[in-house]
Coordinates of C-alpha atoms in Angstrom, one line a residue:
Chain A
M289 CA 4.3 12.5 22.3
E290 CA 2.0 15.6 22.6
T291 CA -1.4 14.6 23.9
S292 CA -3.3 16.5 21.2
I293 CA -1.3 14.8 18.4
K294 CA -1.8 11.5 20.0
R295 CA -5.6 12.2 20.3
K296 CA -5.7 13.1 16.6
I297 CA -4.0 9.9 15.6
N298 CA -6.4 7.9 17.8
I299 CA -9.4 9.7 16.3
F300 CA -8.0 9.1 12.7
G301 CA -7.7 5.4 13.6
K302 CA -11.2 5.2 15.0
V303 CA -12.8 6.9 12.0
G304 CA -10.7 4.8 9.6
K305 CA -11.8 1.6 11.5
I306 CA -15.5 2.5 11.2
I307 CA -15.3 3.4 7.5
T308 CA -13.4 0.2 6.7
T309 CA -15.9 -1.9 8.7
V310 CA -18.8 -0.4 6.7
L311 CA -16.9 -1.1 3.4
I312 CA -16.1 -4.7 4.4
V313 CA -19.8 -5.3 5.2
L314 CA -20.9 -3.8 1.9
L315 CA -18.4 -5.9 0.0
L316 CA -19.5 -9.0 1.9
V317 CA -23.0 -8.3 0.9
A318 CA -21.9 -7.9 -2.8
E319 CA -19.9 -11.1 -2.5
G320 CA -23.1 -12.9 -1.3
F321 CA -25.0 -11.5 -4.3
L322 CA -22.2 -12.7 -6.6
L323 CA -22.2 -16.1 -5.0
T324 CA -26.0 -16.5 -5.3
G325 CA -25.9 -15.2 -8.9
G326 CA -23.0 -17.6 -9.7
V327 CA -24.9 -20.6 -8.3
I328 CA -28.0 -19.7 -10.3
V329 CA -26.0 -19.2 -13.5
A330 CA -24.1 -22.5 -12.9
L331 CA -27.5 -24.4 -12.5
V332 CA -29.1 -23.0 -15.7
P333 CA -28.1 -24.6 -19.0
K334 CA -25.3 -22.6 -20.6
E335 CA -27.2 -21.9 -23.9
A336 CA -30.3 -20.7 -22.0
V337 CA -29.2 -17.1 -22.4
T338 CA -27.0 -16.1 -25.3
A339 CA -25.8 -12.9 -26.7
D340 CA -24.5 -12.4 -30.3
V341 CA -22.6 -9.2 -31.1
T342 CA -22.1 -8.4 -34.8
G343 CA -21.4 -5.1 -36.5
T344 CA -19.6 -3.2 -39.2
A345 CA -17.7 0.1 -39.2
D346 CA -17.6 2.4 -42.2
V347 CA -14.4 4.5 -42.3
R348 CA -14.2 7.5 -44.7
V349 CA -11.0 9.3 -45.4
D350 CA -10.3 12.2 -47.7
A351 CA -8.6 10.7 -50.7
N352 CA -6.3 13.7 -51.0
V353 CA -4.8 12.8 -47.6
L354 CA -4.8 9.0 -47.5
G355 CA -5.2 6.9 -50.6
I356 CA -4.0 4.2 -52.9
D357 CA -1.4 5.4 -55.4
E358 CA -0.7 4.2 -59.0
N359 CA 1.4 1.3 -57.7
N360 CA -1.6 0.0 -55.5
Q361 CA 0.2 1.1 -52.3
L362 CA -1.3 2.7 -49.3
A363 CA 0.1 6.3 -49.1
V364 CA -0.5 9.4 -47.1
K365 CA 0.1 13.0 -48.2
A366 CA 1.7 15.2 -45.6
G367 CA 3.3 18.7 -46.1
G368 CA 3.2 18.3 -49.9
S369 CA 5.1 15.0 -50.0
K370 CA 3.8 11.5 -50.4
I371 CA 4.7 8.9 -47.8
V372 CA 4.2 5.3 -48.9
L373 CA 2.8 3.3 -45.9
G374 CA 3.0 -0.1 -47.6
D375 CA 1.5 -2.6 -50.0
L376 CA -2.1 -3.6 -49.4
G377 CA -3.2 -7.2 -49.3
E378 CA -5.7 -8.5 -51.9
K379 CA -8.4 -8.9 -49.2
A380 CA -7.9 -5.3 -48.0
K381 CA -8.1 -4.0 -51.5
A382 CA -11.5 -5.6 -52.0
D383 CA -12.8 -3.8 -48.8
I384 CA -11.5 -0.4 -50.0
D385 CA -13.5 1.7 -52.5
V386 CA -12.4 5.1 -53.7
K387 CA -15.4 7.2 -54.8
D388 CA -15.9 11.0 -55.2
G389 CA -12.6 11.8 -53.6
V390 CA -13.3 9.8 -50.5
V391 CA -11.7 6.5 -49.5
Q392 CA -14.3 4.2 -48.0
V393 CA -13.4 1.2 -46.0
Q394 CA -15.8 -1.2 -44.6
L395 CA -14.5 -3.0 -41.6
G396 CA -16.4 -6.1 -40.5
V397 CA -16.4 -6.8 -36.7
K398 CA -16.0 -10.4 -36.0
N399 CA -19.2 -12.1 -34.8
M400 CA -19.0 -12.7 -31.0
H401 CA -21.1 -15.2 -29.2
F402 CA -21.6 -15.1 -25.4
N403 CA -23.4 -17.6 -23.3
L404 CA -24.0 -18.1 -19.6
W405 CA -20.6 -19.8 -19.0
D406 CA -18.9 -16.5 -20.0
A407 CA -21.0 -14.8 -17.4
L408 CA -20.1 -17.4 -14.9
K409 CA -16.4 -16.9 -15.6
L410 CA -16.8 -13.2 -15.0
I411 CA -18.7 -13.8 -11.8
I412 CA -16.0 -16.2 -10.5
F413 CA -13.2 -13.8 -11.3
S414 CA -15.2 -10.9 -9.7
M415 CA -15.7 -13.0 -6.6
F416 CA -11.9 -13.8 -6.3
S417 CA -11.1 -10.1 -6.9
L418 CA -13.6 -9.0 -4.3
A419 CA -12.4 -11.5 -1.8
A420 CA -8.8 -10.2 -2.2
V421 CA -10.1 -6.6 -1.6
I422 CA -12.0 -7.8 1.5
V423 CA -8.8 -9.4 2.9
A424 CA -6.8 -6.3 2.2
L425 CA -9.5 -4.2 3.9
Y426 CA -9.4 -6.6 6.9
F427 CA -5.7 -5.9 7.3
F428 CA -6.3 -2.2 6.7
K429 CA -8.9 -2.3 9.5
A430 CA -6.4 -4.0 11.9
L431 CA -3.9 -1.1 11.0
M432 CA -6.6 1.4 11.8
K433 CA -7.4 -0.3 15.1
E434 CA -3.8 -0.2 16.0
F435 CA -3.7 3.6 15.2
S436 CA -6.8 4.1 17.4
L437 CA -5.1 2.5 20.4
C438 CA -1.4 3.4 20.1
D439 CA 0.5 5.9 22.1
T440 CA 2.8 6.6 19.2
P441 CA 2.4 5.6 15.5
F442 CA 6.1 4.5 15.5
S443 CA 5.4 1.3 17.4
D444 CA 6.2 -2.3 16.5
G445 CA 2.4 -3.1 16.3
V446 CA 1.7 -0.4 13.6
I447 CA 4.7 -1.5 11.6
R448 CA 3.7 -5.2 11.7
K449 CA 0.1 -4.3 10.6
M450 CA 1.3 -1.9 7.9
R451 CA 3.5 -4.6 6.5
N452 CA 0.7 -7.2 6.6
F453 CA -1.6 -4.7 4.7
A454 CA 1.1 -4.1 2.1
I455 CA 1.5 -7.8 1.6
A456 CA -2.3 -8.3 1.4
L457 CA -2.4 -5.7 -1.4
I458 CA -0.2 -7.8 -3.7
P459 CA -2.9 -10.5 -4.5
T460 CA -5.5 -7.7 -4.8
M461 CA -3.4 -5.9 -7.4
L462 CA -2.6 -9.1 -9.4
L463 CA -6.3 -10.3 -9.3
S464 CA -7.6 -6.9 -10.4
S465 CA -5.2 -6.9 -13.3
L466 CA -6.1 -10.5 -14.1
F467 CA -9.9 -9.7 -14.0
K468 CA -9.5 -6.8 -16.4
S469 CA -7.4 -9.0 -18.7
V470 CA -10.0 -11.8 -18.7
A471 CA -13.0 -9.4 -19.2
G472 CA -11.1 -7.5 -21.9
G473 CA -10.0 -10.8 -23.5
M474 CA -13.6 -12.0 -23.7
L475 CA -14.7 -8.9 -25.5
A476 CA -11.6 -8.7 -27.8
D477 CA -11.7 -12.5 -28.4
R478 CA -8.0 -12.8 -27.5
F479 CA -6.2 -12.7 -24.1
T480 CA -3.7 -10.0 -23.4
F481 CA -2.4 -9.4 -19.9
D482 CA -3.4 -5.9 -19.0
F483 CA -1.1 -4.8 -16.1
D484 CA -2.1 -1.6 -14.2
L485 CA 0.9 0.5 -12.9
L486 CA -1.2 2.5 -10.4
P487 CA -1.9 -0.4 -7.9
V488 CA 1.7 -1.4 -8.2
A489 CA 2.8 2.2 -7.3
F490 CA 0.3 2.1 -4.4
V491 CA 1.8 -1.2 -3.0
V492 CA 5.3 0.3 -3.4
V493 CA 4.2 3.4 -1.5
V494 CA 2.8 1.3 1.3
F495 CA 6.1 -0.7 1.5
V496 CA 8.1 2.5 1.5
L497 CA 5.9 3.9 4.3
T498 CA 6.5 0.7 6.3
A499 CA 10.3 1.3 6.0
I500 CA 9.9 4.9 7.0
F501 CA 7.8 3.9 10.0
R502 CA 10.3 1.3 11.0
Y503 CA 13.1 3.9 11.0
G504 CA 10.6 6.1 13.1
A505 CA 10.2 3.3 15.5
Q506 CA 14.0 3.0 15.9
L507 CA 14.2 6.7 16.7
Q508 CA 11.3 6.5 19.1
R509 CA 13.0 3.6 20.9
E510 CA 16.2 5.7 21.2
H511 CA 14.2 8.7 22.5
D512 CA 12.4 6.5 25.0
D513 CA 15.7 5.1 26.3
T514 CA 17.1 8.6 26.8
V515 CA 16.6 10.3 30.2
Chain C
M579 CA 33.1 -2.4 22.5
G580 CA 33.3 -1.2 26.1
R581 CA 30.4 0.2 28.1
I582 CA 29.5 3.1 30.4
I583 CA 28.6 2.2 34.0
V584 CA 26.3 4.6 35.9
R585 CA 27.6 5.1 39.5
L586 CA 24.5 7.1 40.6
D587 CA 23.7 4.6 43.4
R588 CA 27.2 5.1 44.9
V589 CA 27.1 8.9 44.8
M590 CA 23.6 8.9 46.2
A591 CA 24.7 6.6 49.1
D592 CA 27.7 9.0 49.8
R593 CA 25.3 12.0 49.9
K594 CA 22.7 10.0 51.8
I595 CA 19.9 11.0 49.4
G596 CA 17.0 8.9 48.4
L597 CA 15.5 8.3 45.0
N598 CA 12.4 10.3 45.7
E599 CA 14.2 13.3 47.2
L600 CA 16.7 13.4 44.2
S601 CA 13.7 13.0 41.9
E602 CA 12.1 16.1 43.4
Q603 CA 15.4 18.1 43.2
V604 CA 16.3 17.1 39.7
G605 CA 12.7 17.3 38.3
I606 CA 12.9 13.9 36.6
A607 CA 10.3 11.1 37.0
N608 CA 11.1 8.6 39.7
V609 CA 10.9 5.8 37.2
N610 CA 13.4 7.4 34.8
L611 CA 15.9 8.0 37.6
S612 CA 15.4 4.4 38.7
K613 CA 16.2 3.3 35.2
L614 CA 19.3 5.5 35.1
K615 CA 20.5 4.2 38.5
N616 CA 20.1 0.5 37.4
G617 CA 21.7 1.2 34.0
H618 CA 18.6 0.5 31.9
V619 CA 19.0 3.5 29.7
S620 CA 21.0 3.9 26.5
A621 CA 21.6 7.7 26.6
I622 CA 21.4 10.6 29.0
R623 CA 20.7 14.3 28.1
F624 CA 23.3 17.0 29.1
S625 CA 20.5 18.8 30.8
T626 CA 19.7 15.7 33.0
L627 CA 23.4 15.3 33.8
I628 CA 23.7 18.9 34.8
A629 CA 20.6 18.7 37.0
I630 CA 21.9 15.6 38.7
C631 CA 25.4 17.1 39.2
E632 CA 23.9 20.2 40.7
A633 CA 21.7 18.3 43.1
L634 CA 24.5 15.9 44.2
R635 CA 27.3 18.6 44.0
C636 CA 29.5 16.3 41.9
Q637 CA 31.2 16.0 38.5
P638 CA 30.0 13.9 35.6
G639 CA 33.0 11.7 36.0
D640 CA 31.8 10.8 39.5
L641 CA 28.5 9.5 38.0
L642 CA 29.8 7.7 34.9
E643 CA 32.6 5.2 34.5
Y644 CA 34.0 3.6 31.4
A645 CA 34.5 -0.2 31.5
A646 CA 36.7 -1.6 28.6
D647 CA 35.6 -4.8 26.9
E648 CA 37.0 -7.9 28.6
T649 CA 37.5 -9.9 25.5

């Protein structure tokens, strides 16, 4: 391989290694803060700090567009024709008031009560998510170190470390989705699994790159065995 | 599948030429020539074959031999 290209790859590896090391140190510090915070929160009585969220939303819609027809059905006017959306329940009818050509709906937001155990749950999930990111970064750092020392990027060492990094990304991806689901579930008062496709795509790209590098290594071996 | 045996050592002995001298004439590293002589390579470039044939004044057939699979 040309010396200048090899030098560029080595420099790329060295810079990547330094940046990753800094990131790992910062994340370890954050993990330490979370651990300390978690211990403090766990030791304090759970109702020592509470938060109650209540609220209402007033929705106003032009009665010429959306309203209740003569058969007590919710209907919308579009393009001169009426589209019936469906029958309203008795409870919904009580919340709806038509006045001066405006449909007024009062939506009550369910009262939510948070205490320190909820905060502790979030801290624990954050710690696990952060730990998974640190592990993934550790494997990324090993990959960067391999790049900083290698004669060619298409070597068995680079492939092994790239595959390890791709595998380490899987728990990171799952934990980040789970963390978002738990946090979102606490706010919405119901659990729904929120799965991000972007991290999945990233993991797939890394696996595809590993396969490409494996093929590159095979070509490199053939090239090296040719005189 | 059969295999190709490199007979470079035999031709070199016939021409009474050493590895270092051939390496200088052909312009290939001593290590690579040694690998070729000992059959530790999986492929050879036409340019290398031409250079060796010119240096040893021989044909590719003098350097390479096909051995059929015994099984």
